[in-house]
Coordinates of C-alpha atoms in Angstrom, one line a residue:
M704 CA 5.6 6.0 -13.9
D705 CA 7.5 4.9 -10.8
I706 CA 7.8 1.5 -9.1
G707 CA 7.6 1.0 -5.3
L708 CA 7.1 -1.9 -2.9
F709 CA 4.4 -2.9 -0.4
M710 CA 5.5 -5.0 2.6
V711 CA 2.4 -6.5 4.1
P712 CA 4.7 -8.3 4.9
F713 CA 4.0 -11.9 3.9
R714 CA 6.0 -13.9 6.4
L715 CA 6.3 -17.7 6.1
P716 CA 5.5 -19.5 9.3
E717 CA 8.9 -21.0 9.7
T718 CA 10.7 -17.6 9.5
N719 CA 11.2 -16.1 12.9
L720 CA 10.5 -12.4 13.4
Q721 CA 14.1 -11.4 13.8
D722 CA 15.2 -13.0 10.5
G723 CA 12.1 -11.7 8.8
F724 CA 12.9 -8.2 9.9
D725 CA 16.5 -8.5 8.7
W726 CA 15.2 -9.7 5.3
D727 CA 12.8 -6.8 5.0
M728 CA 15.6 -4.3 5.7
Q729 CA 17.7 -6.0 3.0
V730 CA 14.8 -5.8 0.5
I731 CA 14.5 -2.0 1.3
R732 CA 18.2 -1.5 0.7
W733 CA 18.0 -3.3 -2.6
A734 CA 14.9 -1.3 -3.6
E735 CA 16.8 2.0 -3.1
E736 CA 19.9 0.6 -4.9
Y737 CA 17.9 -0.3 -8.0
G738 CA 16.0 3.0 -8.2
L739 CA 12.6 2.2 -6.7
S740 CA 10.7 5.1 -5.4
E741 CA 9.0 4.0 -2.1
V742 CA 8.2 1.2 0.3
W743 CA 5.0 0.8 2.2
V744 CA 4.7 -1.3 5.4
G745 CA 1.3 -2.6 6.7
E746 CA 0.0 -2.7 10.2
H747 CA -1.4 -5.9 11.8
T748 CA -1.5 -6.9 15.4
T749 CA -2.8 -10.5 15.3
Q750 CA -1.7 -11.9 12.0
R751 CA 1.3 -14.4 12.0
W752 CA 1.7 -14.0 8.2
E753 CA 1.7 -10.2 8.4
P754 CA 3.5 -9.6 11.7
V755 CA 4.1 -5.8 11.9
A756 CA 2.2 -4.1 14.8
S757 CA 3.9 -0.7 14.3
P758 CA 4.9 0.2 10.7
E759 CA 6.4 3.5 11.7
L760 CA 8.7 1.8 14.2
Y761 CA 9.6 -0.8 11.6
L762 CA 10.4 1.8 9.0
A763 CA 12.4 3.9 11.5
A764 CA 15.0 1.2 11.3
A765 CA 15.3 1.9 7.6
I766 CA 16.0 5.6 7.9
T767 CA 19.8 5.2 8.6
Q768 CA 20.1 2.3 6.1
T769 CA 18.8 4.4 3.2
S770 CA 19.0 8.0 2.0
R771 CA 16.4 8.6 -0.8
I772 CA 13.6 6.1 -0.9
K773 CA 10.2 7.2 0.5
L774 CA 9.1 5.4 3.7
A775 CA 5.3 4.9 4.0
T776 CA 3.0 3.4 6.5
G777 CA 0.5 1.2 4.7
A778 CA -1.6 1.7 6.5
N779 CA -1.8 2.9 10.1
V780 CA -5.2 2.1 11.6
P781 CA -5.9 5.3 13.7
A782 CA -9.0 3.8 15.3
N783 CA -6.7 1.2 17.0
H784 CA -4.6 3.9 18.6
N785 CA -4.7 7.1 20.7
P786 CA -4.7 9.5 17.7
I787 CA -2.8 12.1 19.6
A788 CA 0.0 9.7 20.4
L789 CA 0.0 8.4 16.8
A790 CA 0.1 11.9 15.4
H791 CA 3.2 12.7 17.5
R792 CA 5.0 9.4 16.6
L793 CA 4.5 10.1 12.9
M794 CA 5.6 13.7 13.3
Q795 CA 8.7 12.5 15.0
F796 CA 9.4 10.1 12.2
D797 CA 8.8 12.9 9.6
H798 CA 11.7 14.9 11.2
M799 CA 13.9 11.8 11.7
S800 CA 13.6 10.9 8.0
R801 CA 13.8 14.6 6.8
G802 CA 10.5 14.4 5.1
R803 CA 10.6 10.9 3.5
L804 CA 7.4 9.9 5.3
M805 CA 4.0 9.1 3.7
V806 CA 1.1 8.0 5.9
G807 CA -1.5 5.5 4.8
L808 CA -4.8 5.5 6.6
G809 CA -7.2 2.6 7.0
A810 CA -10.2 1.6 9.1
G811 CA -8.8 -1.9 9.7
A812 CA -10.0 -4.9 7.7
T813 CA -9.0 -7.6 10.1
R814 CA -11.6 -8.7 12.6
E815 CA -9.1 -10.0 15.1
D816 CA -7.1 -6.8 15.1
L817 CA -10.2 -4.7 15.8
Q818 CA -11.2 -7.2 18.6
I819 CA -7.9 -7.1 20.4
H820 CA -7.9 -3.3 20.4
G821 CA -11.6 -3.1 21.4
T822 CA -12.4 -1.1 18.3
S823 CA -16.2 -1.2 18.0
E824 CA -16.9 1.4 15.2
P825 CA -13.8 1.4 13.0
K826 CA -15.0 3.8 10.2
P827 CA -16.4 6.6 12.4
M828 CA -13.5 6.2 14.8
M829 CA -11.1 6.5 12.0
A830 CA -12.7 9.7 10.7
E831 CA -12.6 11.3 14.1
A832 CA -9.0 10.1 14.7
V833 CA -7.8 11.7 11.5
E834 CA -9.5 14.9 12.3
I835 CA -7.7 15.0 15.6
M836 CA -4.4 14.1 14.0
R837 CA -4.7 17.0 11.6
K838 CA -5.4 19.4 14.5
V839 CA -2.3 18.1 16.3
W840 CA -0.2 18.6 13.2
S841 CA -1.5 22.2 12.8
G842 CA 0.6 23.0 16.0
E843 CA -1.9 25.6 17.1
G844 CA -3.0 26.1 20.7
P845 CA -4.7 26.4 22.9
Q846 CA -7.5 24.4 21.3
R847 CA -9.9 21.8 22.5
H848 CA -11.8 19.1 20.5
E849 CA -14.3 17.0 22.3
G850 CA -15.3 14.1 20.1
K851 CA -17.3 11.0 20.6
Y852 CA -14.3 8.8 21.1
W853 CA -11.4 11.0 22.1
T854 CA -10.8 14.5 23.6
L855 CA -7.9 16.7 22.4
D856 CA -6.9 19.5 24.8
I857 CA -3.9 21.4 23.6
P858 CA -2.5 23.8 26.2
A859 CA -1.2 27.3 25.6
Y860 CA 2.5 26.7 25.4
S861 CA 5.0 29.5 26.0
E862 CA 8.5 29.7 24.6
E863 CA 10.0 30.2 28.1
L864 CA 8.4 27.2 29.7
S865 CA 7.8 24.6 27.1
G866 CA 8.9 25.9 23.8
P867 CA 6.9 26.1 20.6
F868 CA 4.6 23.3 19.4
M869 CA 6.2 20.6 17.3
K870 CA 5.1 20.7 13.7
P871 CA 5.7 18.2 11.0
Y872 CA 8.8 18.5 8.8
Q873 CA 6.5 18.5 5.7
Q874 CA 3.9 21.1 5.7
P875 CA 1.1 21.1 6.5
H876 CA 1.7 17.4 7.2
P877 CA 3.1 14.3 5.5
P878 CA 1.1 13.1 2.4
L879 CA -1.9 11.0 3.4
A880 CA -3.1 8.0 1.4
M881 CA -6.1 5.7 1.4
A882 CA -6.6 2.4 -0.4
G883 CA -9.6 0.9 -2.1
L884 CA -10.4 -2.7 -3.0
S885 CA -14.0 -3.2 -4.0
P886 CA -15.3 -2.4 -7.6
N887 CA -17.0 0.8 -6.6
S888 CA -14.8 1.7 -3.7
G889 CA -16.4 4.2 -1.3
T890 CA -13.0 4.5 0.4
L891 CA -11.5 6.0 -2.7
K892 CA -14.3 8.5 -3.0
E893 CA -13.6 9.5 0.6
A894 CA -9.9 9.7 -0.3
G895 CA -10.6 12.1 -3.1
A896 CA -12.8 14.3 -0.9
A897 CA -10.2 14.3 1.9
G898 CA -7.3 15.2 -0.5
C899 CA -5.5 11.9 0.1
L900 CA -3.4 10.0 -2.3
P901 CA -5.3 7.1 -3.9
M902 CA -4.1 3.5 -3.8
S903 CA -5.8 0.6 -5.6
F904 CA -5.2 -3.0 -4.6
A905 CA -5.3 -4.5 -8.1
I906 CA -7.1 -7.7 -7.3
N907 CA -8.7 -7.3 -10.7
R908 CA -7.6 -4.9 -13.4
D909 CA -11.2 -4.4 -14.6
Y910 CA -11.9 -2.5 -11.4
L911 CA -9.2 0.1 -12.0
A912 CA -11.2 2.5 -14.2
G913 CA -14.0 2.5 -11.6
H914 CA -11.5 3.2 -8.8
W915 CA -10.3 6.3 -10.6
H916 CA -13.9 7.4 -11.3
K917 CA -14.8 7.2 -7.6
Y918 CA -11.6 9.1 -6.6
V919 CA -12.3 11.8 -9.1
E920 CA -15.9 12.1 -8.0
G921 CA -14.8 12.6 -4.4
A922 CA -12.0 15.0 -5.3
E923 CA -14.2 17.2 -7.5
S924 CA -17.0 17.3 -4.9
A925 CA -14.5 18.9 -2.5
G926 CA -12.9 21.2 -5.0
H927 CA -9.7 19.2 -5.3
K928 CA -7.9 18.6 -8.6
P929 CA -7.2 14.9 -9.1
N930 CA -3.8 14.0 -10.5
R931 CA -3.1 10.5 -11.9
N932 CA 0.6 10.8 -10.9
D933 CA -0.6 10.5 -7.3
W934 CA -2.4 7.2 -8.0
R935 CA -0.7 4.0 -6.7
V936 CA -1.7 0.5 -7.9
A937 CA -0.6 -2.4 -5.8
H938 CA 0.0 -5.6 -7.7
T939 CA 1.5 -9.1 -7.5
V940 CA 4.8 -9.0 -9.4
F941 CA 7.8 -11.3 -10.0
V942 CA 10.4 -10.7 -12.6
A943 CA 13.2 -13.1 -13.8
D944 CA 15.4 -13.3 -16.9
T945 CA 12.9 -15.7 -18.6
D946 CA 9.2 -16.3 -18.4
E947 CA 9.8 -19.9 -17.4
E948 CA 12.1 -19.0 -14.6
A949 CA 9.8 -16.3 -13.3
M950 CA 6.9 -18.7 -13.3
E951 CA 8.9 -21.4 -11.5
L952 CA 10.1 -19.0 -8.8
A953 CA 6.7 -17.4 -8.3
I954 CA 4.6 -20.6 -8.2
K955 CA 7.0 -22.7 -6.1
G956 CA 8.5 -20.0 -4.0
G957 CA 7.3 -17.6 -1.2
L958 CA 4.8 -15.9 -3.4
G959 CA 3.0 -19.1 -4.3
R960 CA 3.0 -20.3 -0.7
S961 CA 1.7 -17.0 0.6
Y962 CA -1.3 -17.3 -1.8
R963 CA -2.0 -21.0 -1.2
E964 CA -1.6 -21.1 2.5
W965 CA -2.7 -17.6 3.6
T966 CA -4.3 -15.2 1.1
W967 CA -6.8 -17.5 -0.6
P968 CA -7.9 -19.2 2.7
S969 CA -8.3 -15.8 4.4
Y970 CA -10.2 -14.3 1.4
A971 CA -12.4 -17.4 1.3
R972 CA -13.3 -16.9 5.0
S973 CA -14.2 -13.3 4.4
G974 CA -16.1 -13.8 1.2
M975 CA -13.5 -11.8 -0.8
L976 CA -12.5 -14.5 -3.3
P977 CA -14.8 -13.1 -6.1
L978 CA -12.8 -9.8 -5.9
M979 CA -9.7 -11.6 -7.2
A980 CA -11.2 -12.1 -10.7
P981 CA -14.8 -11.7 -12.1
E982 CA -14.5 -15.0 -13.9
L983 CA -13.4 -16.9 -10.8
D984 CA -15.2 -20.3 -10.4
E985 CA -14.5 -21.9 -7.0
H986 CA -15.6 -25.2 -8.4
D987 CA -13.3 -25.1 -11.4
P988 CA -9.7 -26.0 -10.5
A989 CA -8.4 -24.2 -13.6
T990 CA -9.5 -20.8 -12.4
M991 CA -8.3 -21.5 -8.9
S992 CA -4.7 -22.4 -9.9
L993 CA -1.7 -20.2 -9.2
E994 CA -0.7 -20.7 -12.8
Y995 CA -4.0 -19.2 -14.0
F996 CA -3.5 -16.1 -12.0
A997 CA 0.2 -15.8 -12.9
E998 CA -0.7 -16.0 -16.6
N999 CA -3.9 -13.8 -16.6
H1000 CA -3.8 -11.4 -13.7
W1001 CA -0.4 -11.1 -12.1
L1002 CA 2.7 -9.4 -13.5
I1003 CA 4.9 -12.5 -13.7
G1004 CA 7.5 -13.1 -16.4
S1005 CA 10.6 -11.6 -18.1
P1006 CA 11.0 -7.8 -18.2
D1007 CA 9.4 -7.7 -21.7
T1008 CA 6.4 -9.8 -20.6
V1009 CA 5.9 -7.8 -17.4
V1010 CA 6.0 -4.5 -19.4
K1011 CA 3.4 -5.9 -21.9
K1012 CA 1.1 -7.1 -19.0
L1013 CA 1.5 -3.7 -17.3
Q1014 CA 0.5 -1.9 -20.5
R1015 CA -2.9 -3.7 -20.3
D1016 CA -3.4 -2.2 -16.8
V1017 CA -2.5 1.2 -18.1
E1018 CA -4.9 0.9 -21.0
V1019 CA -7.8 -0.3 -18.8
S1020 CA -7.2 2.3 -16.1
G1021 CA -6.2 5.3 -18.2
G1022 CA -2.9 5.4 -16.5
F1023 CA -1.5 5.8 -13.0
G1024 CA 1.6 7.2 -11.3
T1025 CA 3.3 4.3 -9.4
L1026 CA 3.2 0.5 -9.6
I1027 CA 3.5 -1.0 -6.1
A1028 CA 4.8 -4.5 -6.0
F1029 CA 4.0 -6.8 -3.1
T1030 CA 7.0 -8.3 -1.4
F1031 CA 7.4 -11.9 -0.3
D1032 CA 9.6 -14.1 1.9
Y1033 CA 12.4 -15.5 -0.2
L1034 CA 14.9 -16.1 2.6
D1035 CA 15.7 -19.5 1.0
Q1036 CA 16.3 -17.9 -2.4
P1037 CA 17.8 -14.5 -1.7
E1038 CA 19.7 -14.1 -5.0
A1039 CA 16.6 -14.9 -7.1
Y1040 CA 14.6 -12.2 -5.2
R1041 CA 17.5 -9.7 -5.5
R1042 CA 17.5 -10.3 -9.2
N1043 CA 13.7 -9.7 -9.3
L1044 CA 14.2 -6.3 -7.8
E1045 CA 17.2 -5.5 -10.0
L1046 CA 15.2 -6.3 -13.1
L1047 CA 12.3 -4.2 -11.9
G1048 CA 14.5 -1.2 -11.4
T1049 CA 17.0 -1.5 -14.3
E1050 CA 14.9 -3.0 -17.1
V1051 CA 11.1 -2.6 -16.3
L1052 CA 11.3 0.9 -14.9
P1053 CA 13.1 2.5 -17.8
F1054 CA 10.5 1.2 -20.2
I1055 CA 7.5 2.4 -18.2
K1056 CA 9.0 5.7 -16.8
D1057 CA 7.5 7.8 -19.5
L1058 CA 4.3 6.0 -20.1
E1059 CA 1.7 8.6 -21.0
H1060 CA -1.6 8.9 -19.2
Q1061 CA -4.5 11.2 -19.4
T1062 CA -6.1 13.3 -16.7
E1063 CA -9.9 13.2 -17.0
S1064 CA -12.5 15.4 -15.3
L1065 CA -15.6 13.9 -13.6
A1066 CA -17.6 15.1 -16.6
D1067 CA -15.3 13.3 -19.0
L1068 CA -15.6 10.1 -17.0
Q1069 CA -19.4 10.3 -16.7
Q1070 CA -19.6 10.8 -20.5
Q1071 CA -17.5 7.7 -21.0
V1072 CA -19.6 5.6 -18.7
A1073 CA -22.8 6.8 -20.5
V1074 CA -21.3 5.8 -23.9
A1075 CA -20.2 2.4 -22.5
R1076 CA -23.8 1.8 -21.3

């Protein structure tokens, strides 16, 4: 198992964009220094707490500051872009990074982002956009694709006039990924059918087994062989030398503020709060407290405690390839956050590196579900 990072990024309102950008670059440098495998950056046009409109541009700045760590968009929203232009930007990035790029794909979950881009039908637009992007990456012409939303018209290039078509550094294109959130995620089934890497947003560990089941179902329906090593699980993580210190830094620091002031209110508006925990009672302060989530759902604590909590996720899910830790704004406590990443890479990662997992076929999973019922 590996460990990576996910930069939404959660940006505290008092942090200006330039200082926040510098902080994120420092976090990426620390991540590489401490042996983490990858960093994902989200895309949001209208969100002040998540202010990255172009993850590929953001990550391009990290290319010359790092040499090994994978750089991933998490996720591009193809429906909000001209997919021909987006495909070429990502292809350019793939070459500039010498193949360190991974591409997350999403339909867009933020109403305001879809509104500002004029995106009326995000899911079908995303499907058509990705089809066009794959055709661009094939580098074959001439060809024409007339879709409902866009038209791709690749001319017949000649070596004398225009040179060959640009093709991605990675063949046939950078790895593609899709993320799921709901208990029976249709998106993860689509990811399996499309041959994309699966990512679960671990709002609730009880959903993990179902996520893998849906991914396997989609993969086997399309003749793909699912591999648990490809599976990413995104989680809320904070590590310190002691449980008490980790709890204090998480609850009273940028992590806690992000949940109190942004994540919970936004989930409440969208009706997503029940996804955070099946036992959640909005009328019971005990189950709505940060302490409750830090103790029961998040990976908060000393390295030993975090490993023990993570083992529960592995047991429930059957195993996955990479733990993805959300990052937070700790500009006022940089040393504490640096130590969090150091402990993740030097103490947690060695313990979980060789955690065993099993690969199950769709038939195996269906049999398990039948027995459970």
